[in-house]
JSON list of C-alpha atoms in Angstrom, two decimals:
[
{"chain": "A", "resi": 11, "resn": "UNK", "atom": "CA", "xyz": [0.00, 0.00, 0.00]},
{"chain": "A", "resi": 12, "resn": "UNK", "atom": "CA", "xyz": [1.29, 3.47, -0.87]},
{"chain": "A", "resi": 13, "resn": "UNK", "atom": "CA", "xyz": [2.50, 5.71, 1.90]},
{"chain": "A", "resi": 14, "resn": "UNK", "atom": "CA", "xyz": [0.95, 9.14, 2.42]},
{"chain": "A", "resi": 15, "resn": "UNK", "atom": "CA", "xyz": [2.64, 12.07, 4.14]},
{"chain": "A", "resi": 16, "resn": "UNK", "atom": "CA", "xyz": [1.27, 14.63, 6.61]},
{"chain": "A", "resi": 17, "resn": "UNK", "atom": "CA", "xyz": [-0.48, 17.57, 4.96]},
{"chain": "A", "resi": 18, "resn": "UNK", "atom": "CA", "xyz": [-2.02, 15.32, 2.28]},
{"chain": "A", "resi": 19, "resn": "UNK", "atom": "CA", "xyz": [-5.80, 15.44, 1.76]},
{"chain": "A", "resi": 20, "resn": "UNK", "atom": "CA", "xyz": [-6.22, 11.69, 2.02]},
{"chain": "A", "resi": 21, "resn": "UNK", "atom": "CA", "xyz": [-10.02, 11.35, 2.25]},
{"chain": "A", "resi": 22, "resn": "UNK", "atom": "CA", "xyz": [-12.29, 9.84, 4.86]},
{"chain": "A", "resi": 23, "resn": "UNK", "atom": "CA", "xyz": [-10.97, 6.93, 6.89]},
{"chain": "A", "resi": 24, "resn": "UNK", "atom": "CA", "xyz": [-8.36, 5.78, 9.36]},
{"chain": "A", "resi": 25, "resn": "UNK", "atom": "CA", "xyz": [-4.63, 6.08, 8.75]},
{"chain": "A", "resi": 26, "resn": "UNK", "atom": "CA", "xyz": [-1.81, 4.35, 10.65]},
{"chain": "A", "resi": 27, "resn": "UNK", "atom": "CA", "xyz": [1.53, 6.03, 11.38]},
{"chain": "A", "resi": 28, "resn": "UNK", "atom": "CA", "xyz": [4.22, 3.88, 9.80]},
{"chain": "A", "resi": 29, "resn": "UNK", "atom": "CA", "xyz": [6.73, 4.78, 12.53]},
{"chain": "A", "resi": 30, "resn": "UNK", "atom": "CA", "xyz": [4.75, 3.96, 15.71]},
{"chain": "A", "resi": 31, "resn": "UNK", "atom": "CA", "xyz": [1.45, 2.42, 14.56]},
{"chain": "A", "resi": 32, "resn": "UNK", "atom": "CA", "xyz": [-0.78, 5.18, 16.04]},
{"chain": "A", "resi": 33, "resn": "UNK", "atom": "CA", "xyz": [-4.10, 5.51, 14.18]},
{"chain": "A", "resi": 34, "resn": "UNK", "atom": "CA", "xyz": [-5.79, 8.80, 13.27]},
{"chain": "A", "resi": 35, "resn": "UNK", "atom": "CA", "xyz": [-9.28, 9.12, 11.79]},
{"chain": "A", "resi": 36, "resn": "UNK", "atom": "CA", "xyz": [-10.10, 11.78, 9.24]},
{"chain": "A", "resi": 37, "resn": "UNK", "atom": "CA", "xyz": [-13.17, 13.29, 7.63]},
{"chain": "A", "resi": 38, "resn": "UNK", "atom": "CA", "xyz": [-13.13, 14.00, 3.88]},
{"chain": "A", "resi": 39, "resn": "UNK", "atom": "CA", "xyz": [-11.83, 17.58, 4.20]},
{"chain": "A", "resi": 40, "resn": "UNK", "atom": "CA", "xyz": [-9.16, 16.83, 6.85]},
{"chain": "A", "resi": 41, "resn": "UNK", "atom": "CA", "xyz": [-5.48, 16.78, 5.92]},
{"chain": "A", "resi": 42, "resn": "UNK", "atom": "CA", "xyz": [-3.20, 14.20, 7.52]},
{"chain": "A", "resi": 43, "resn": "UNK", "atom": "CA", "xyz": [-1.58, 15.78, 10.60]},
{"chain": "A", "resi": 44, "resn": "UNK", "atom": "CA", "xyz": [1.81, 14.93, 11.98]},
{"chain": "A", "resi": 45, "resn": "UNK", "atom": "CA", "xyz": [1.43, 11.88, 14.21]},
{"chain": "A", "resi": 46, "resn": "UNK", "atom": "CA", "xyz": [0.19, 13.06, 17.65]},
{"chain": "A", "resi": 47, "resn": "UNK", "atom": "CA", "xyz": [2.12, 10.19, 19.24]},
{"chain": "A", "resi": 48, "resn": "UNK", "atom": "CA", "xyz": [5.60, 10.36, 17.69]},
{"chain": "A", "resi": 49, "resn": "UNK", "atom": "CA", "xyz": [5.56, 13.35, 15.30]},
{"chain": "A", "resi": 50, "resn": "UNK", "atom": "CA", "xyz": [6.04, 11.10, 12.26]},
{"chain": "A", "resi": 51, "resn": "UNK", "atom": "CA", "xyz": [4.76, 12.13, 8.85]},
{"chain": "A", "resi": 52, "resn": "UNK", "atom": "CA", "xyz": [4.34, 8.83, 6.93]},
{"chain": "A", "resi": 53, "resn": "UNK", "atom": "CA", "xyz": [0.93, 7.10, 7.05]},
{"chain": "A", "resi": 54, "resn": "UNK", "atom": "CA", "xyz": [-0.75, 4.11, 5.43]},
{"chain": "A", "resi": 55, "resn": "UNK", "atom": "CA", "xyz": [-4.48, 3.50, 5.24]},
{"chain": "A", "resi": 56, "resn": "UNK", "atom": "CA", "xyz": [-5.43, 1.48, 8.34]},
{"chain": "A", "resi": 57, "resn": "UNK", "atom": "CA", "xyz": [-7.29, -1.78, 7.96]},
{"chain": "A", "resi": 58, "resn": "UNK", "atom": "CA", "xyz": [-10.55, -2.21, 9.84]},
{"chain": "A", "resi": 59, "resn": "UNK", "atom": "CA", "xyz": [-9.49, -5.76, 10.55]},
{"chain": "A", "resi": 60, "resn": "UNK", "atom": "CA", "xyz": [-6.06, -5.05, 12.03]},
{"chain": "A", "resi": 61, "resn": "UNK", "atom": "CA", "xyz": [-5.71, -5.61, 15.76]},
{"chain": "A", "resi": 62, "resn": "UNK", "atom": "CA", "xyz": [-3.15, -2.90, 16.43]},
{"chain": "A", "resi": 63, "resn": "UNK", "atom": "CA", "xyz": [-5.72, -0.15, 15.92]},
{"chain": "A", "resi": 64, "resn": "UNK", "atom": "CA", "xyz": [-7.62, -0.97, 19.11]},
{"chain": "A", "resi": 65, "resn": "UNK", "atom": "CA", "xyz": [-5.04, -2.78, 21.21]},
{"chain": "A", "resi": 66, "resn": "UNK", "atom": "CA", "xyz": [-2.41, 0.00, 21.33]},
{"chain": "A", "resi": 67, "resn": "UNK", "atom": "CA", "xyz": [-2.15, 1.75, 24.63]},
{"chain": "A", "resi": 68, "resn": "UNK", "atom": "CA", "xyz": [-1.86, 5.53, 24.25]},
{"chain": "A", "resi": 69, "resn": "UNK", "atom": "CA", "xyz": [1.49, 7.12, 24.99]},
{"chain": "A", "resi": 70, "resn": "UNK", "atom": "CA", "xyz": [1.79, 8.87, 28.35]},
{"chain": "A", "resi": 71, "resn": "UNK", "atom": "CA", "xyz": [1.41, 12.65, 28.54]},
{"chain": "A", "resi": 72, "resn": "UNK", "atom": "CA", "xyz": [3.22, 15.10, 30.80]},
{"chain": "A", "resi": 73, "resn": "UNK", "atom": "CA", "xyz": [1.00, 14.46, 33.82]},
{"chain": "A", "resi": 74, "resn": "UNK", "atom": "CA", "xyz": [1.70, 10.70, 33.59]},
{"chain": "A", "resi": 75, "resn": "UNK", "atom": "CA", "xyz": [5.25, 11.31, 34.85]},
{"chain": "A", "resi": 76, "resn": "UNK", "atom": "CA", "xyz": [3.83, 12.20, 38.29]},
{"chain": "A", "resi": 77, "resn": "UNK", "atom": "CA", "xyz": [0.13, 11.26, 38.27]},
{"chain": "A", "resi": 78, "resn": "UNK", "atom": "CA", "xyz": [-0.29, 11.39, 42.06]},
{"chain": "A", "resi": 79, "resn": "UNK", "atom": "CA", "xyz": [1.28, 14.85, 42.31]},
{"chain": "A", "resi": 80, "resn": "UNK", "atom": "CA", "xyz": [-0.66, 16.16, 39.31]},
{"chain": "A", "resi": 81, "resn": "UNK", "atom": "CA", "xyz": [-3.97, 14.82, 40.65]},
{"chain": "A", "resi": 82, "resn": "UNK", "atom": "CA", "xyz": [-3.25, 16.19, 44.14]},
{"chain": "A", "resi": 83, "resn": "UNK", "atom": "CA", "xyz": [-2.67, 19.66, 42.67]},
{"chain": "A", "resi": 84, "resn": "UNK", "atom": "CA", "xyz": [-5.89, 19.42, 40.63]},
{"chain": "A", "resi": 85, "resn": "UNK", "atom": "CA", "xyz": [-7.83, 18.23, 43.67]},
{"chain": "A", "resi": 86, "resn": "UNK", "atom": "CA", "xyz": [-6.42, 21.12, 45.77]},
{"chain": "A", "resi": 87, "resn": "UNK", "atom": "CA", "xyz": [-7.86, 23.64, 43.27]},
{"chain": "A", "resi": 88, "resn": "UNK", "atom": "CA", "xyz": [-11.41, 22.35, 43.80]},
{"chain": "A", "resi": 89, "resn": "UNK", "atom": "CA", "xyz": [-13.36, 24.19, 46.53]},
{"chain": "A", "resi": 90, "resn": "UNK", "atom": "CA", "xyz": [-16.86, 22.72, 46.06]},
{"chain": "A", "resi": 91, "resn": "UNK", "atom": "CA", "xyz": [-17.88, 19.10, 46.66]},
{"chain": "A", "resi": 92, "resn": "UNK", "atom": "CA", "xyz": [-18.90, 17.25, 43.52]},
{"chain": "A", "resi": 93, "resn": "UNK", "atom": "CA", "xyz": [-17.68, 15.28, 40.55]},
{"chain": "A", "resi": 94, "resn": "UNK", "atom": "CA", "xyz": [-15.13, 16.65, 38.09]},
{"chain": "A", "resi": 95, "resn": "UNK", "atom": "CA", "xyz": [-13.00, 15.85, 35.05]},
{"chain": "A", "resi": 96, "resn": "UNK", "atom": "CA", "xyz": [-9.40, 17.10, 35.21]},
{"chain": "A", "resi": 97, "resn": "UNK", "atom": "CA", "xyz": [-7.06, 17.08, 32.22]},
{"chain": "A", "resi": 98, "resn": "UNK", "atom": "CA", "xyz": [-4.19, 18.88, 30.49]},
{"chain": "A", "resi": 99, "resn": "UNK", "atom": "CA", "xyz": [-4.87, 20.84, 27.32]},
{"chain": "A", "resi": 100, "resn": "UNK", "atom": "CA", "xyz": [-2.23, 22.96, 25.59]},
{"chain": "A", "resi": 101, "resn": "UNK", "atom": "CA", "xyz": [-0.04, 22.74, 28.69]},
{"chain": "A", "resi": 102, "resn": "UNK", "atom": "CA", "xyz": [-2.72, 24.09, 31.05]},
{"chain": "A", "resi": 103, "resn": "UNK", "atom": "CA", "xyz": [-4.70, 22.11, 33.60]},
{"chain": "A", "resi": 104, "resn": "UNK", "atom": "CA", "xyz": [-8.48, 22.24, 33.08]},
{"chain": "A", "resi": 105, "resn": "UNK", "atom": "CA", "xyz": [-11.07, 21.18, 35.62]},
{"chain": "A", "resi": 106, "resn": "UNK", "atom": "CA", "xyz": [-14.65, 20.70, 34.44]},
{"chain": "A", "resi": 107, "resn": "UNK", "atom": "CA", "xyz": [-17.48, 20.29, 36.95]},
{"chain": "A", "resi": 108, "resn": "UNK", "atom": "CA", "xyz": [-19.91, 17.49, 36.08]},
{"chain": "A", "resi": 109, "resn": "UNK", "atom": "CA", "xyz": [-23.15, 19.20, 37.04]},
{"chain": "A", "resi": 110, "resn": "UNK", "atom": "CA", "xyz": [-25.55, 17.83, 34.43]},
{"chain": "A", "resi": 111, "resn": "UNK", "atom": "CA", "xyz": [-26.90, 14.34, 33.86]},
{"chain": "A", "resi": 112, "resn": "UNK", "atom": "CA", "xyz": [-25.10, 14.03, 30.49]},
{"chain": "A", "resi": 113, "resn": "UNK", "atom": "CA", "xyz": [-21.69, 15.49, 29.57]},
{"chain": "A", "resi": 114, "resn": "UNK", "atom": "CA", "xyz": [-20.64, 15.04, 25.94]},
{"chain": "A", "resi": 115, "resn": "UNK", "atom": "CA", "xyz": [-16.95, 14.57, 25.12]},
{"chain": "A", "resi": 116, "resn": "UNK", "atom": "CA", "xyz": [-15.81, 14.89, 21.50]},
{"chain": "A", "resi": 117, "resn": "UNK", "atom": "CA", "xyz": [-14.70, 17.01, 18.57]},
{"chain": "A", "resi": 118, "resn": "UNK", "atom": "CA", "xyz": [-18.19, 18.33, 17.74]},
{"chain": "A", "resi": 119, "resn": "UNK", "atom": "CA", "xyz": [-19.11, 21.94, 18.43]},
{"chain": "A", "resi": 120, "resn": "UNK", "atom": "CA", "xyz": [-22.00, 20.53, 20.50]},
{"chain": "A", "resi": 121, "resn": "UNK", "atom": "CA", "xyz": [-19.61, 18.73, 22.89]},
{"chain": "A", "resi": 122, "resn": "UNK", "atom": "CA", "xyz": [-19.47, 19.96, 26.50]},
{"chain": "A", "resi": 123, "resn": "UNK", "atom": "CA", "xyz": [-15.79, 18.94, 26.71]},
{"chain": "A", "resi": 124, "resn": "UNK", "atom": "CA", "xyz": [-14.43, 19.65, 23.22]},
{"chain": "A", "resi": 125, "resn": "UNK", "atom": "CA", "xyz": [-11.09, 18.58, 21.79]},
{"chain": "A", "resi": 126, "resn": "UNK", "atom": "CA", "xyz": [-10.29, 19.89, 18.31]},
{"chain": "A", "resi": 127, "resn": "UNK", "atom": "CA", "xyz": [-8.08, 16.95, 17.42]},
{"chain": "A", "resi": 128, "resn": "UNK", "atom": "CA", "xyz": [-8.38, 14.27, 14.71]},
{"chain": "A", "resi": 129, "resn": "UNK", "atom": "CA", "xyz": [-7.76, 11.46, 17.25]},
{"chain": "A", "resi": 130, "resn": "UNK", "atom": "CA", "xyz": [-11.09, 12.37, 18.90]},
{"chain": "A", "resi": 131, "resn": "UNK", "atom": "CA", "xyz": [-14.38, 11.45, 17.22]},
{"chain": "A", "resi": 132, "resn": "UNK", "atom": "CA", "xyz": [-17.07, 14.08, 16.82]},
{"chain": "A", "resi": 133, "resn": "UNK", "atom": "CA", "xyz": [-19.21, 12.11, 19.30]},
{"chain": "A", "resi": 134, "resn": "UNK", "atom": "CA", "xyz": [-16.58, 10.22, 21.27]},
{"chain": "A", "resi": 135, "resn": "UNK", "atom": "CA", "xyz": [-17.88, 9.61, 24.81]},
{"chain": "A", "resi": 136, "resn": "UNK", "atom": "CA", "xyz": [-20.66, 10.45, 27.25]},
{"chain": "A", "resi": 137, "resn": "UNK", "atom": "CA", "xyz": [-20.26, 10.90, 31.00]},
{"chain": "A", "resi": 138, "resn": "UNK", "atom": "CA", "xyz": [-23.58, 9.98, 32.63]},
{"chain": "A", "resi": 139, "resn": "UNK", "atom": "CA", "xyz": [-24.43, 11.00, 36.22]},
{"chain": "A", "resi": 140, "resn": "UNK", "atom": "CA", "xyz": [-27.27, 9.15, 37.90]},
{"chain": "A", "resi": 141, "resn": "UNK", "atom": "CA", "xyz": [-28.29, 8.43, 41.49]},
{"chain": "A", "resi": 142, "resn": "UNK", "atom": "CA", "xyz": [-26.49, 5.06, 41.45]},
{"chain": "A", "resi": 143, "resn": "UNK", "atom": "CA", "xyz": [-23.15, 6.42, 40.14]},
{"chain": "A", "resi": 144, "resn": "UNK", "atom": "CA", "xyz": [-21.24, 8.01, 37.28]},
{"chain": "A", "resi": 145, "resn": "UNK", "atom": "CA", "xyz": [-20.46, 6.08, 34.10]},
{"chain": "A", "resi": 146, "resn": "UNK", "atom": "CA", "xyz": [-18.53, 6.70, 30.89]},
{"chain": "A", "resi": 147, "resn": "UNK", "atom": "CA", "xyz": [-20.07, 5.39, 27.65]},
{"chain": "A", "resi": 148, "resn": "UNK", "atom": "CA", "xyz": [-18.34, 5.02, 24.28]},
{"chain": "A", "resi": 149, "resn": "UNK", "atom": "CA", "xyz": [-20.53, 7.07, 21.91]},
{"chain": "A", "resi": 150, "resn": "UNK", "atom": "CA", "xyz": [-19.65, 5.03, 18.78]},
{"chain": "A", "resi": 151, "resn": "UNK", "atom": "CA", "xyz": [-16.12, 6.45, 18.60]},
{"chain": "A", "resi": 152, "resn": "UNK", "atom": "CA", "xyz": [-13.63, 5.10, 16.07]},
{"chain": "A", "resi": 153, "resn": "UNK", "atom": "CA", "xyz": [-10.57, 5.04, 18.35]},
{"chain": "A", "resi": 154, "resn": "UNK", "atom": "CA", "xyz": [-12.38, 3.81, 21.47]},
{"chain": "A", "resi": 155, "resn": "UNK", "atom": "CA", "xyz": [-12.65, 4.86, 25.11]},
{"chain": "A", "resi": 156, "resn": "UNK", "atom": "CA", "xyz": [-10.18, 3.46, 27.64]},
{"chain": "A", "resi": 157, "resn": "UNK", "atom": "CA", "xyz": [-10.56, 3.43, 31.44]},
{"chain": "A", "resi": 158, "resn": "UNK", "atom": "CA", "xyz": [-7.36, 2.68, 33.36]},
{"chain": "A", "resi": 159, "resn": "UNK", "atom": "CA", "xyz": [-5.84, 1.13, 30.21]},
{"chain": "A", "resi": 160, "resn": "UNK", "atom": "CA", "xyz": [-8.77, -1.14, 29.25]},
{"chain": "A", "resi": 161, "resn": "UNK", "atom": "CA", "xyz": [-11.02, -0.45, 26.27]},
{"chain": "A", "resi": 162, "resn": "UNK", "atom": "CA", "xyz": [-14.64, -0.17, 27.45]},
{"chain": "A", "resi": 163, "resn": "UNK", "atom": "CA", "xyz": [-18.10, 0.26, 25.96]},
{"chain": "A", "resi": 164, "resn": "UNK", "atom": "CA", "xyz": [-19.35, 1.55, 29.33]},
{"chain": "A", "resi": 165, "resn": "UNK", "atom": "CA", "xyz": [-17.74, 1.63, 32.74]},
{"chain": "A", "resi": 166, "resn": "UNK", "atom": "CA", "xyz": [-18.70, 2.89, 36.18]},
{"chain": "A", "resi": 167, "resn": "UNK", "atom": "CA", "xyz": [-16.18, 5.49, 37.32]},
{"chain": "A", "resi": 168, "resn": "UNK", "atom": "CA", "xyz": [-14.37, 5.63, 40.65]},
{"chain": "A", "resi": 169, "resn": "UNK", "atom": "CA", "xyz": [-12.41, 8.53, 42.09]},
{"chain": "A", "resi": 170, "resn": "UNK", "atom": "CA", "xyz": [-9.05, 8.83, 40.33]},
{"chain": "A", "resi": 171, "resn": "UNK", "atom": "CA", "xyz": [-9.96, 6.74, 37.25]},
{"chain": "A", "resi": 172, "resn": "UNK", "atom": "CA", "xyz": [-8.15, 7.70, 34.05]},
{"chain": "A", "resi": 173, "resn": "UNK", "atom": "CA", "xyz": [-10.30, 8.01, 30.90]},
{"chain": "A", "resi": 174, "resn": "UNK", "atom": "CA", "xyz": [-8.45, 8.10, 27.57]},
{"chain": "A", "resi": 175, "resn": "UNK", "atom": "CA", "xyz": [-10.22, 9.77, 24.65]},
{"chain": "A", "resi": 176, "resn": "UNK", "atom": "CA", "xyz": [-8.03, 9.95, 21.54]},
{"chain": "A", "resi": 177, "resn": "UNK", "atom": "CA", "xyz": [-4.70, 11.34, 22.77]},
{"chain": "A", "resi": 178, "resn": "UNK", "atom": "CA", "xyz": [-6.22, 13.03, 25.85]},
{"chain": "A", "resi": 179, "resn": "UNK", "atom": "CA", "xyz": [-6.14, 11.65, 29.38]},
{"chain": "A", "resi": 180, "resn": "UNK", "atom": "CA", "xyz": [-8.99, 12.80, 31.60]},
{"chain": "A", "resi": 181, "resn": "UNK", "atom": "CA", "xyz": [-9.13, 12.00, 35.31]},
{"chain": "A", "resi": 182, "resn": "UNK", "atom": "CA", "xyz": [-12.43, 11.52, 37.14]},
{"chain": "A", "resi": 183, "resn": "UNK", "atom": "CA", "xyz": [-12.40, 13.17, 40.55]},
{"chain": "A", "resi": 184, "resn": "UNK", "atom": "CA", "xyz": [-15.08, 12.84, 43.24]},
{"chain": "A", "resi": 185, "resn": "UNK", "atom": "CA", "xyz": [-14.56, 15.50, 45.92]},
{"chain": "A", "resi": 186, "resn": "UNK", "atom": "CA", "xyz": [-16.40, 15.19, 49.23]},
{"chain": "A", "resi": 187, "resn": "UNK", "atom": "CA", "xyz": [-17.43, 18.08, 51.47]},
{"chain": "A", "resi": 188, "resn": "UNK", "atom": "CA", "xyz": [-14.50, 17.29, 53.80]},
{"chain": "A", "resi": 189, "resn": "UNK", "atom": "CA", "xyz": [-11.94, 17.44, 50.95]},
{"chain": "A", "resi": 190, "resn": "UNK", "atom": "CA", "xyz": [-13.46, 20.66, 49.59]},
{"chain": "A", "resi": 191, "resn": "UNK", "atom": "CA", "xyz": [-13.42, 22.30, 53.03]},
{"chain": "A", "resi": 192, "resn": "UNK", "atom": "CA", "xyz": [-9.74, 21.37, 53.48]},
{"chain": "A", "resi": 193, "resn": "UNK", "atom": "CA", "xyz": [-8.77, 22.86, 50.11]},
{"chain": "A", "resi": 194, "resn": "UNK", "atom": "CA", "xyz": [-10.94, 25.94, 50.77]},
{"chain": "A", "resi": 195, "resn": "UNK", "atom": "CA", "xyz": [-8.97, 26.76, 53.93]},
{"chain": "A", "resi": 196, "resn": "UNK", "atom": "CA", "xyz": [-5.77, 26.75, 51.89]},
{"chain": "A", "resi": 197, "resn": "UNK", "atom": "CA", "xyz": [-7.16, 29.64, 49.82]},
{"chain": "A", "resi": 198, "resn": "UNK", "atom": "CA", "xyz": [-6.71, 27.86, 46.49]},
{"chain": "A", "resi": 199, "resn": "UNK", "atom": "CA", "xyz": [-9.11, 29.12, 43.80]},
{"chain": "A", "resi": 200, "resn": "UNK", "atom": "CA", "xyz": [-10.92, 26.77, 41.46]},
{"chain": "A", "resi": 201, "resn": "UNK", "atom": "CA", "xyz": [-9.03, 26.28, 38.18]},
{"chain": "A", "resi": 202, "resn": "UNK", "atom": "CA", "xyz": [-10.39, 27.08, 34.75]},
{"chain": "A", "resi": 203, "resn": "UNK", "atom": "CA", "xyz": [-13.68, 25.33, 34.12]},
{"chain": "A", "resi": 204, "resn": "UNK", "atom": "CA", "xyz": [-15.53, 24.69, 30.92]}
]
């Protein structure tokens, strides 16, 4: 199969980086980006029947070097009890309060947590809050949703769980009134919310 390079208008479909095997999914008008995983520029059309597409574990991001320290800092910024998603975007920590029953995660303009990145499907995942718990659901994404390294269709979330959507790592945080009161006395303001 012929190799394509980044910047090429390659058409709709999935393309695999020939250097590291990372798969990106494109719409018809999207140009091939540099590989978000390794920065490579050579791609081949990915097969729907290949196993590497779904079995690859995403590469760690900056916060993965010290996940406990990063999560502790994110948790210290939260002053209200509740459930939150914390993640890094463009080098900045974002904390999003989960206050509604449904929170959409994806590339679509209608997404509540939006990532403008070809590794994220337009409708990638849903975070569902109900009386019996919080769950993440794969919303028919092409690259899948992973919780703590395992690909899932739906999964109940526990405090500290890592959710991988495309190349982004989101952390589910459940803050109790006691934790919020302790961080409130430290005078830490709540980080940027979306």
